[in-house]
Coordinates of N, CA and C in Angstrom, one line a residue:
M1 N -64.8 -29.8 7.1 CA -64.5 -28.4 6.8 C -65.4 -28.0 5.6
S2 N -66.0 -26.8 5.8 CA -66.9 -26.3 4.7 C -66.1 -25.9 3.5
E3 N -66.5 -26.4 2.4 CA -65.8 -26.1 1.1 C -65.6 -24.7 0.8
P4 N -66.7 -23.8 1.0 CA -66.5 -22.4 0.7 C -65.4 -21.7 1.6
L5 N -65.2 -22.3 2.8 CA -64.2 -21.7 3.7 C -62.7 -22.2 3.4
Q6 N -62.6 -23.2 2.6 CA -61.3 -23.8 2.4 C -60.2 -22.7 1.9
P7 N -60.5 -21.8 1.0 CA -59.5 -20.8 0.6 C -59.1 -19.9 1.7
Q8 N -60.1 -19.6 2.6 CA -59.8 -18.7 3.7 C -58.9 -19.5 4.7
Y9 N -59.2 -20.7 5.0 CA -58.3 -21.5 5.9 C -56.9 -21.6 5.3
E10 N -56.8 -21.8 4.0 CA -55.5 -21.9 3.4 C -54.7 -20.6 3.5
R11 N -55.4 -19.5 3.3 CA -54.7 -18.1 3.4 C -54.3 -17.9 4.9
L12 N -55.2 -18.2 5.8 CA -54.8 -18.0 7.2 C -53.7 -18.9 7.6
L13 N -53.6 -20.2 7.2 CA -52.5 -21.0 7.6 C -51.2 -20.6 6.9
E14 N -51.3 -20.1 5.7 CA -50.1 -19.5 5.0 C -49.6 -18.3 5.8
S15 N -50.5 -17.5 6.2 CA -50.1 -16.3 7.0 C -49.5 -16.7 8.3
L16 N -50.0 -17.7 9.0 CA -49.3 -18.2 10.2 C -48.0 -18.7 9.9
R17 N -47.8 -19.5 8.8 CA -46.5 -20.0 8.5 C -45.5 -18.8 8.2
G18 N -46.0 -17.8 7.5 CA -45.2 -16.6 7.2 C -44.8 -15.9 8.5
Y19 N -45.7 -15.8 9.4 CA -45.4 -15.1 10.7 C -44.3 -15.9 11.4
G20 N -44.4 -17.3 11.4 CA -43.4 -18.1 12.0 C -42.1 -17.9 11.4
A21 N -42.0 -17.9 10.1 CA -40.8 -17.7 9.4 C -40.2 -16.3 9.7
T22 N -41.0 -15.3 9.8 CA -40.5 -13.9 10.1 C -40.0 -13.9 11.5
Y23 N -40.7 -14.6 12.4 CA -40.2 -14.6 13.8 C -38.9 -15.3 13.9
R24 N -38.7 -16.4 13.2 CA -37.4 -17.1 13.2 C -36.3 -16.2 12.6
E25 N -36.7 -15.4 11.6 CA -35.7 -14.4 11.1 C -35.3 -13.4 12.1
F26 N -36.2 -12.9 12.8 CA -35.9 -11.9 13.9 C -35.0 -12.6 14.9
S27 N -35.3 -13.8 15.3 CA -34.5 -14.6 16.2 C -33.1 -14.8 15.7
R28 N -33.0 -15.1 14.4 CA -31.7 -15.3 13.8 C -30.9 -14.0 13.8
R29 N -31.5 -12.9 13.5 CA -30.8 -11.6 13.4 C -30.4 -11.2 14.9
F30 N -31.2 -11.5 15.8 CA -30.9 -11.2 17.2 C -29.7 -12.0 17.6
A31 N -29.6 -13.3 17.3 CA -28.5 -14.1 17.6 C -27.2 -13.5 16.9
A32 N -27.3 -13.2 15.7 CA -26.1 -12.6 15.0 C -25.7 -11.3 15.6
W33 N -26.7 -10.5 16.0 CA -26.4 -9.2 16.6 C -25.6 -9.4 17.9
L34 N -26.0 -10.4 18.7 CA -25.4 -10.7 20.0 C -24.1 -11.6 19.8
G35 N -23.9 -12.1 18.6 CA -22.8 -13.0 18.4 C -23.0 -14.4 19.0
L36 N -24.3 -14.8 19.0 CA -24.6 -16.1 19.6 C -25.1 -17.1 18.5
H37 N -25.0 -18.4 18.8 CA -25.6 -19.4 18.0 C -27.1 -19.2 18.1
S38 N -27.8 -19.6 17.0 CA -29.2 -19.4 17.0 C -29.9 -20.2 18.1
T39 N -29.5 -21.3 18.5 CA -30.1 -22.1 19.6 C -29.9 -21.4 20.9
D40 N -28.7 -20.8 21.1 CA -28.5 -20.0 22.3 C -29.4 -18.8 22.4
A41 N -29.6 -18.1 21.3 CA -30.5 -16.9 21.2 C -31.9 -17.4 21.5
E42 N -32.3 -18.5 20.9 CA -33.7 -19.0 21.1 C -33.9 -19.3 22.6
A43 N -32.9 -19.9 23.2 CA -33.0 -20.1 24.7 C -33.1 -18.8 25.5
L44 N -32.3 -17.9 25.1 CA -32.3 -16.6 25.7 C -33.7 -15.9 25.6
L45 N -34.2 -16.0 24.4 CA -35.6 -15.4 24.2 C -36.6 -16.1 25.0
Q46 N -36.5 -17.4 25.2 CA -37.4 -18.2 26.0 C -37.3 -17.7 27.5
I47 N -36.1 -17.5 27.9 CA -35.8 -17.1 29.3 C -36.4 -15.7 29.5
L48 N -36.1 -14.8 28.6 CA -36.6 -13.4 28.7 C -38.2 -13.4 28.6
G49 N -38.8 -14.1 27.7 CA -40.2 -14.2 27.7 C -40.9 -14.7 28.9
A50 N -40.3 -15.8 29.5 CA -40.8 -16.4 30.7 C -40.8 -15.4 31.8
E51 N -39.7 -14.6 31.9 CA -39.6 -13.6 33.0 C -40.6 -12.5 32.8
E52 N -40.8 -12.1 31.5 CA -41.8 -11.1 31.3 C -43.2 -11.5 31.7
R53 N -43.5 -12.8 31.6 CA -44.8 -13.4 32.0 C -44.8 -13.7 33.5
G54 N -43.7 -13.4 34.2 CA -43.7 -13.6 35.7 C -43.5 -15.1 36.0
Q55 N -43.0 -15.9 35.1 CA -42.9 -17.4 35.3 C -41.5 -17.8 34.9
P56 N -40.4 -17.4 35.6 CA -39.1 -17.8 35.2 C -39.0 -19.3 35.0
L57 N -38.1 -19.7 34.1 CA -37.9 -21.1 33.8 C -36.9 -21.8 34.6
S58 N -37.0 -23.1 34.8 CA -36.0 -23.9 35.3 C -35.2 -24.5 34.1
P59 N -34.0 -25.0 34.3 CA -33.2 -25.6 33.2 C -34.0 -26.7 32.6
A60 N -34.7 -27.5 33.3 CA -35.5 -28.6 32.7 C -36.6 -28.1 31.8
R61 N -37.3 -27.1 32.2 CA -38.4 -26.5 31.4 C -37.8 -25.8 30.1
L62 N -36.6 -25.2 30.3 CA -36.0 -24.6 29.1 C -35.6 -25.7 28.1
S63 N -35.1 -26.8 28.7 CA -34.7 -27.9 27.9 C -35.8 -28.4 27.0
E64 N -37.0 -28.5 27.6 CA -38.2 -28.9 26.8 C -38.6 -27.9 25.8
R65 N -38.5 -26.6 26.1 CA -38.9 -25.6 25.1 C -37.9 -25.5 23.9
V66 N -36.7 -25.8 24.1 CA -35.7 -25.7 23.0 C -35.3 -27.0 22.4
S67 N -36.0 -28.1 23.0 CA -35.8 -29.4 22.5 C -34.3 -29.9 22.5
L68 N -33.7 -29.7 23.7 CA -32.3 -30.2 23.9 C -32.3 -31.1 25.1
S69 N -31.3 -32.0 25.1 CA -31.1 -32.9 26.2 C -30.6 -32.0 27.4
S70 N -30.7 -32.6 28.6 CA -30.3 -31.9 29.8 C -28.8 -31.5 29.7
G71 N -28.0 -32.4 29.2 CA -26.6 -32.1 29.1 C -26.3 -31.0 28.1
A72 N -27.0 -31.0 26.9 CA -26.8 -29.9 26.0 C -27.3 -28.6 26.6
T73 N -28.4 -28.6 27.3 CA -29.0 -27.4 27.9 C -28.0 -26.9 29.0
T74 N -27.3 -27.7 29.7 CA -26.3 -27.3 30.7 C -25.2 -26.6 30.0
A75 N -24.7 -27.2 28.9 CA -23.6 -26.5 28.1 C -24.1 -25.2 27.6
L76 N -25.3 -25.1 27.1 CA -25.8 -23.8 26.6 C -25.9 -22.8 27.7
L77 N -26.4 -23.2 28.9 CA -26.5 -22.3 30.0 C -25.2 -21.8 30.5
N78 N -24.2 -22.7 30.4 CA -22.8 -22.3 30.8 C -22.3 -21.2 29.9
R79 N -22.6 -21.4 28.5 CA -22.2 -20.3 27.6 C -22.9 -19.0 27.8
L80 N -24.2 -19.1 28.1 CA -24.9 -17.8 28.3 C -24.5 -17.2 29.6
E81 N -24.3 -18.0 30.6 CA -23.8 -17.4 31.9 C -22.4 -16.8 31.8
Q82 N -21.5 -17.5 31.1 CA -20.2 -17.0 30.9 C -20.2 -15.7 30.1
A83 N -21.1 -15.5 29.1 CA -21.3 -14.3 28.4 C -22.0 -13.2 29.1
G84 N -22.4 -13.5 30.3 CA -23.1 -12.5 31.2 C -24.6 -12.2 30.8
H85 N -25.2 -13.2 30.1 CA -26.6 -13.0 29.6 C -27.6 -13.6 30.6
V86 N -27.1 -14.7 31.4 CA -28.0 -15.4 32.2 C -27.4 -15.6 33.6
V87 N -28.3 -15.6 34.6 CA -27.9 -15.9 36.0 C -28.8 -17.1 36.5
R88 N -28.2 -18.1 37.1 CA -28.9 -19.2 37.7 C -29.0 -18.9 39.2
T89 N -30.2 -19.0 39.7 CA -30.4 -18.7 41.1 C -31.1 -19.8 41.8
R90 N -31.0 -19.9 43.1 CA -31.7 -20.9 43.9 C -32.6 -20.1 44.9
E91 N -33.7 -19.6 44.5 CA -34.6 -18.8 45.3 C -35.7 -19.5 46.0
H92 N -35.9 -20.8 45.6 CA -37.0 -21.6 46.1 C -36.6 -22.2 47.5
T93 N -37.5 -22.5 48.3 CA -37.2 -23.1 49.6 C -36.5 -24.5 49.4
D94 N -36.8 -25.2 48.3 CA -36.0 -26.4 48.0 C -34.8 -25.9 47.2
R95 N -33.6 -25.9 47.8 CA -32.4 -25.3 47.2 C -31.9 -26.1 46.0
R96 N -32.5 -27.2 45.7 CA -32.1 -28.0 44.5 C -32.7 -27.4 43.3
I97 N -33.8 -26.6 43.4 CA -34.5 -26.0 42.3 C -33.7 -24.7 41.8
V98 N -33.3 -24.8 40.5 CA -32.6 -23.6 39.9 C -33.6 -22.9 39.0
T99 N -33.5 -21.5 39.1 CA -34.4 -20.7 38.3 C -33.4 -19.8 37.4
L100 N -33.9 -19.6 36.2 CA -33.1 -18.9 35.2 C -33.6 -17.5 35.1
H101 N -32.6 -16.5 35.1 CA -32.9 -15.1 35.0 C -32.0 -14.5 34.0
S102 N -32.5 -13.5 33.2 CA -31.6 -12.8 32.3 C -31.0 -11.7 33.0
S103 N -29.8 -11.3 32.6 CA -29.1 -10.2 33.2 C -29.7 -8.9 32.8
E104 N -29.5 -7.8 33.6 CA -30.0 -6.5 33.2 C -29.4 -6.0 31.9
R105 N -28.2 -6.4 31.6 CA -27.5 -5.9 30.4 C -28.2 -6.6 29.2
V106 N -28.5 -7.8 29.2 CA -29.2 -8.5 28.1 C -30.6 -8.1 27.9
Q107 N -31.2 -7.7 29.0 CA -32.6 -7.1 29.0 C -32.6 -5.8 28.2
R108 N -31.6 -5.0 28.5 CA -31.5 -3.7 27.8 C -31.2 -4.0 26.3
L109 N -30.3 -4.9 26.0 CA -30.0 -5.2 24.6 C -31.2 -5.7 23.9
A110 N -32.0 -6.6 24.5 CA -33.2 -7.1 23.9 C -34.2 -6.0 23.6
D111 N -34.3 -5.1 24.6 CA -35.2 -3.9 24.4 C -34.7 -3.1 23.2
D112 N -33.4 -2.9 23.1 CA -32.8 -2.1 22.0 C -33.2 -2.7 20.7
F113 N -33.0 -4.1 20.6 CA -33.2 -4.8 19.4 C -34.6 -4.9 19.0
F114 N -35.5 -5.3 20.0 CA -36.9 -5.6 19.6 C -37.8 -4.4 19.9
G115 N -37.3 -3.3 20.5 CA -38.2 -2.2 20.8 C -38.9 -1.6 19.6
P116 N -38.2 -1.3 18.5 CA -38.9 -0.7 17.4 C -40.0 -1.6 16.8
M117 N -39.7 -2.9 16.8 CA -40.7 -3.8 16.3 C -41.9 -3.9 17.3
S118 N -41.6 -3.9 18.5 CA -42.6 -4.0 19.6 C -43.6 -2.8 19.4
G119 N -43.1 -1.6 19.2 CA -43.9 -0.4 19.0 C -44.8 -0.6 17.8
R120 N -44.3 -1.1 16.7 CA -45.1 -1.3 15.5 C -46.2 -2.4 15.8
V121 N -45.8 -3.5 16.5 CA -46.8 -4.5 16.8 C -47.9 -3.9 17.7
D122 N -47.6 -3.1 18.6 CA -48.6 -2.5 19.5 C -49.5 -1.6 18.7
T123 N -49.0 -0.9 17.7 CA -49.8 -0.1 16.8 C -50.8 -0.9 16.0
V124 N -50.3 -2.0 15.5 CA -51.2 -2.9 14.7 C -52.3 -3.5 15.6
M125 N -51.9 -4.0 16.8 CA -52.9 -4.7 17.7 C -53.9 -3.7 18.2
S126 N -53.5 -2.4 18.4 CA -54.4 -1.4 19.0 C -55.5 -1.1 18.0
A127 N -55.4 -1.5 16.7 CA -56.4 -1.2 15.7 C -57.6 -2.3 15.8
Y128 N -57.4 -3.3 16.6 CA -58.4 -4.3 16.7 C -59.1 -4.3 18.0
P129 N -60.4 -4.5 18.1 CA -61.1 -4.4 19.3 C -60.7 -5.6 20.3
P130 N -60.7 -5.3 21.6 CA -60.3 -6.4 22.5 C -61.1 -7.7 22.4
D131 N -62.4 -7.7 22.1 CA -63.1 -8.9 21.9 C -62.6 -9.7 20.7
L132 N -62.2 -9.1 19.7 CA -61.6 -9.8 18.5 C -60.3 -10.4 18.9
L133 N -59.5 -9.6 19.6 CA -58.2 -10.1 20.0 C -58.3 -11.3 21.0
D134 N -59.4 -11.3 21.8 CA -59.7 -12.4 22.7 C -60.0 -13.7 21.9
R135 N -60.8 -13.5 20.9 CA -61.2 -14.6 20.0 C -59.9 -15.2 19.3
F136 N -59.1 -14.3 18.8 CA -57.9 -14.7 18.1 C -56.9 -15.4 19.1
E137 N -56.8 -14.9 20.3 CA -56.0 -15.6 21.3 C -56.5 -17.0 21.5
T138 N -57.8 -17.1 21.6 CA -58.4 -18.5 21.8 C -58.1 -19.4 20.6
F139 N -58.2 -18.8 19.4 CA -58.0 -19.5 18.2 C -56.5 -20.0 18.2
L140 N -55.6 -19.1 18.5 CA -54.2 -19.5 18.4 C -53.9 -20.6 19.5
A141 N -54.4 -20.4 20.7 CA -54.2 -21.4 21.8 C -54.8 -22.8 21.3
D142 N -55.9 -22.8 20.7 CA -56.5 -24.1 20.2 C -55.6 -24.7 19.1
L143 N -55.1 -23.9 18.2 CA -54.2 -24.4 17.2 C -53.0 -25.0 17.8
R144 N -52.4 -24.2 18.7 CA -51.2 -24.7 19.4 C -51.4 -26.0 20.1
A145 N -52.5 -26.1 20.8 CA -52.9 -27.3 21.6 C -53.0 -28.5 20.6
T146 N -53.6 -28.3 19.5 CA -53.8 -29.3 18.4 C -52.4 -29.8 17.9
M147 N -51.5 -28.8 17.7 CA -50.2 -29.2 17.2 C -49.4 -29.9 18.3
D148 N -49.5 -29.4 19.5 CA -48.8 -30.1 20.6 C -49.3 -31.5 20.8
A149 N -50.6 -31.7 20.7 CA -51.1 -33.1 20.8 C -50.6 -34.0 19.7
Q150 N -50.5 -33.4 18.5 CA -49.9 -34.2 17.4 C -48.5 -34.6 17.6
L151 N -47.7 -33.6 18.1 CA -46.3 -33.8 18.4 C -46.1 -34.9 19.5
A152 N -47.0 -34.9 20.4 CA -46.9 -35.9 21.5 C -47.4 -37.3 21.1
A153 N -48.2 -37.4 20.1 CA -48.7 -38.7 19.6 C -47.5 -39.5 19.0
D154 N -47.7 -40.8 19.0 CA -46.7 -41.6 18.4 C -46.6 -41.3 16.9
P155 N -45.3 -41.0 16.5 CA -45.1 -40.7 15.1 C -45.4 -41.9 14.2
P156 N -45.8 -41.7 13.0 CA -45.9 -42.9 12.1 C -44.6 -43.5 11.8
G157 N -44.6 -44.7 11.3 CA -43.3 -45.4 10.9 C -42.7 -44.7 9.7
P158 N -41.6 -45.2 9.3 CA -41.0 -44.5 8.1 C -41.9 -44.7 6.9
P159 N -41.8 -43.7 5.9 CA -42.6 -43.8 4.7 C -42.3 -45.0 3.9
A160 N -43.3 -45.6 3.4 CA -43.1 -46.8 2.5 C -42.4 -46.3 1.2
E161 N -41.6 -47.1 0.7 CA -41.0 -46.8 -0.6 C -42.0 -46.9 -1.7
R162 N -41.9 -46.0 -2.6 CA -42.8 -46.1 -3.8 C -42.2 -46.5 -5.0

């Protein structure tokens, strides 16, 4: 890394950490607003986001995304389904495959909660040219891939006592 760029790298990484913390706070407040545990709300946000991208999740994929065992994910989905937030469907030709969908009610609630912020984010993003946003998207994808690779690597042993 180039020495003159080090302060910029540090500022950028600090900004990304701050963005992550703010996102977690929005998720926490969404959970409280819905009367859910934060893990349940995070799962619900994962389900909503996947649907928005046109790629609904399976319970197994959700389990990976929220770092829960299959049993804990089943219990979480039971709670979300009982609350009327999630519907499990079998729309695939292989009837064993379950797909997760959010209810219309929770979609409206999420729109009510996140709508004002979404408008503000759209305003900020519209101030940047598409080519710069493309480069930033690539940058974030590369950072995420780097972090995912590190998480997948064998973790070091316990720290040595000093």
